Structures are given as C-alpha cells and as structure tokens.
C-alpha positions as a printed NumPy array, in Angstrom:
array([[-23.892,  20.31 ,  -2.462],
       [-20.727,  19.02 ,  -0.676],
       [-18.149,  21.828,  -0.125],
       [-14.398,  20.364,  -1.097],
       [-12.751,  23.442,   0.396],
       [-13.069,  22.434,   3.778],
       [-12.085,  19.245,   3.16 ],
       [ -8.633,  20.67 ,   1.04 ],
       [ -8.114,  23.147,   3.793],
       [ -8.345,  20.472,   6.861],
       [ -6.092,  17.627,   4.403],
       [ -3.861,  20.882,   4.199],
       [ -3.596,  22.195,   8.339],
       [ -3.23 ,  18.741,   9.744],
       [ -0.766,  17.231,   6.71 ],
       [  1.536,  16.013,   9.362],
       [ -0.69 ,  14.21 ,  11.226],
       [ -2.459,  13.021,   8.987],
       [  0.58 ,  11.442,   6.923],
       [  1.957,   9.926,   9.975],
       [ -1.108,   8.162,  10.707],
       [ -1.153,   6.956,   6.776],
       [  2.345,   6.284,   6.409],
       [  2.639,   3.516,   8.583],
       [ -1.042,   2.014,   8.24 ],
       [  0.052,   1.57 ,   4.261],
       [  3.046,   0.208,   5.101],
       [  1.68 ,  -2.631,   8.186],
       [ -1.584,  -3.218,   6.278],
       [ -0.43 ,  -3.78 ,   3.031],
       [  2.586,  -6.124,   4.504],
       [ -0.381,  -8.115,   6.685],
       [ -2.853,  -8.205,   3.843],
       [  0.54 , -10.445,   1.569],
       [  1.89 , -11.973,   5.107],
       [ -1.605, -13.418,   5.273],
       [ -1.69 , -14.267,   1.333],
       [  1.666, -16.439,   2.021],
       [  0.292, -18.302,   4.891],
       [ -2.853, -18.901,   2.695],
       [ -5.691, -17.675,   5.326],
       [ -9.075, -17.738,   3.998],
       [ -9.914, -15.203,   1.642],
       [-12.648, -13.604,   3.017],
       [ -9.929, -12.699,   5.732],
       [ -7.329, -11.709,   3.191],
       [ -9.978,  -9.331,   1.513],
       [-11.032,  -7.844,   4.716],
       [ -7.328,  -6.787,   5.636],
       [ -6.552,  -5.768,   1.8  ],
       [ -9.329,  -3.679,   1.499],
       [ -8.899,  -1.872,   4.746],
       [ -5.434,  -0.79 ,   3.337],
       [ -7.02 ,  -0.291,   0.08 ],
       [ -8.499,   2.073,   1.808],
       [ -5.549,   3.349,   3.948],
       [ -3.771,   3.825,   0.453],
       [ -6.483,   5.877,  -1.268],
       [ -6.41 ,   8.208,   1.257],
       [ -2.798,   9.126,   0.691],
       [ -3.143,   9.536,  -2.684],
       [ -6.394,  11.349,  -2.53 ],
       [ -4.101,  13.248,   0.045],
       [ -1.39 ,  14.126,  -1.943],
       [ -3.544,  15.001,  -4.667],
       [ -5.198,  17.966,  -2.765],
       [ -1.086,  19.522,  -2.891],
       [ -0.918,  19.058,  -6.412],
       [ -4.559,  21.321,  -6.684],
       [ -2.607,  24.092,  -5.045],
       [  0.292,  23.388,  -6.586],
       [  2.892,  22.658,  -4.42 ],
       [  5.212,  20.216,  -6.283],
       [  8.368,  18.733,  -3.706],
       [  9.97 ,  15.802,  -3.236],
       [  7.661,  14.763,  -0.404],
       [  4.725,  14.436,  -2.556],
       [  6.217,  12.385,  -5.069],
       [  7.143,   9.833,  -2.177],
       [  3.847,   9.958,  -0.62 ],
       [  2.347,   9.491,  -4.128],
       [  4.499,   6.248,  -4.855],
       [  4.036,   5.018,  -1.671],
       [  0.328,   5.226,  -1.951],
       [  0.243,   4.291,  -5.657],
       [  2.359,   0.681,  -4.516],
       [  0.776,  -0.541,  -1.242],
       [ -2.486,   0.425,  -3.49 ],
       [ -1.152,  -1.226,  -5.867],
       [ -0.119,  -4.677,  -3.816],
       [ -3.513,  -4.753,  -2.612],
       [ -5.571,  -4.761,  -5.498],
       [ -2.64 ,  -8.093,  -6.599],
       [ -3.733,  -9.316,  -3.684],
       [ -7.706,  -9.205,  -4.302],
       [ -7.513, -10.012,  -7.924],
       [ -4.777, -12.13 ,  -8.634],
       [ -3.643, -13.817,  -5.248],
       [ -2.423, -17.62 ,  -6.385],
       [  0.316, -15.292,  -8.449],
       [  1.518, -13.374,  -5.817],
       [  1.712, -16.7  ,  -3.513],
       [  3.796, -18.044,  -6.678],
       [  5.788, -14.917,  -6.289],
       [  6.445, -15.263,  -3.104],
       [  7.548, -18.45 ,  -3.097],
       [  9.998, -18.154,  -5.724],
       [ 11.315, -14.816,  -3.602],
       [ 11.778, -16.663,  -0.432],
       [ 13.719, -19.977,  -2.241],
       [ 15.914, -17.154,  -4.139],
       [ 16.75 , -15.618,  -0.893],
       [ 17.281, -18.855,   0.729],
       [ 19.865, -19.725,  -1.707],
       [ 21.523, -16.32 ,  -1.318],
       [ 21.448, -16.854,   2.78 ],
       [ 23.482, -20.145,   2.546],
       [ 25.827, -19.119,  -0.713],
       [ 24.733, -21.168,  -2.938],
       [ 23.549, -19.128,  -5.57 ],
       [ 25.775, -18.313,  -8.521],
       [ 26.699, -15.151,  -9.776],
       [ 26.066, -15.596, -13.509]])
C-alpha cells in the first residue's frame, strides 16, 4: 500500500519551492492554454497546453490541501487555493466549452477597446 506520509511530509519541507515552481506554471499555462483559444489553434493543441496546466493546477490544490490535513489555516493557503481552484477552473472552460470563452473574449477585448479610445459611456 502507498504511504501518504512521505508524500505530506516532502509537499510540507520543500513548500517554497515547490509553490514557486506552481505559482507561475498556473499562471503562464493557463494564460497560453486561452491566448491559444483566442487565436483559434487547433484543438488538439489547445487541449495539450490546457491539460498540462490542468495538471499544474491540481497540484496546488492537492498542495494546499496537505496544510489544511495538519491544520494550518493562513492567508497564504487561501490564495494558493483560489489560485489553483481558477486557472483549474479556466482550463476545464477551455476543454469543455471553448467557442464561449472565444465569445468572451471577444466581447472583453471590443469593451476594452472602447474604454482605450473614450468612447464608452459611463451609464
């Protein structure tokens, strides 16, 4: 049977590294895997980079989760956990649904086109 207590105690003596290494491949991944949506590469492309961060995101989470076993309850981990939860989030938009996130996208980038040259109204 697979013993879990390593694995808590090595997520627990290398939690730096191991969150700046996860940190920033959420962050990139997740923004390639809807930079690549927008541009409307092929999909088996798109689901190659989304599930890759998929994967990047799980591990935060699962990462996070092995604080809340011991029960250490800050600020941090509630970041970490949103964080993960999102670009885990995005993803799985990305693989399901990705027509309404292109949508999306396009109705962000004409909004904030019309806020760049002040045309936009107030009201």
């Amino acid at each position: 049977m697979f013993d879990f207590s390593n694995l808590l105690e090595f997520s627990h003596n290398h939690c730096i590294a191991i969150c700046a290494a996860l940190v920033p491949a959420n962050v990139l991944s997740t923004f390639y895997a809807i930079v690549l949506v927008w541009l409307q590469r092929p999909v088996s492309q798109v689901w190659q980079v989304s599930g890759l961060a998929s994967v990047f995101a799980l591990l935060m989470v699962l990462h996070v989760l092995t604080w809340f076993i011991i029960g250490v309850v800050m600020v941090p981990t509630f970041v970490l956990l949103s964080l993960g939860g999102v670009c885990l989030s995005i993803n799985l938009w990305v693989i399901l649904h990705p027509q309404s996130l292109r949508r999306f996208l396009d109705i962000l980038g004409r909004r904030l086109g019309t806020l760049r040259t002040g045309t936009a109204s107030l009201s």
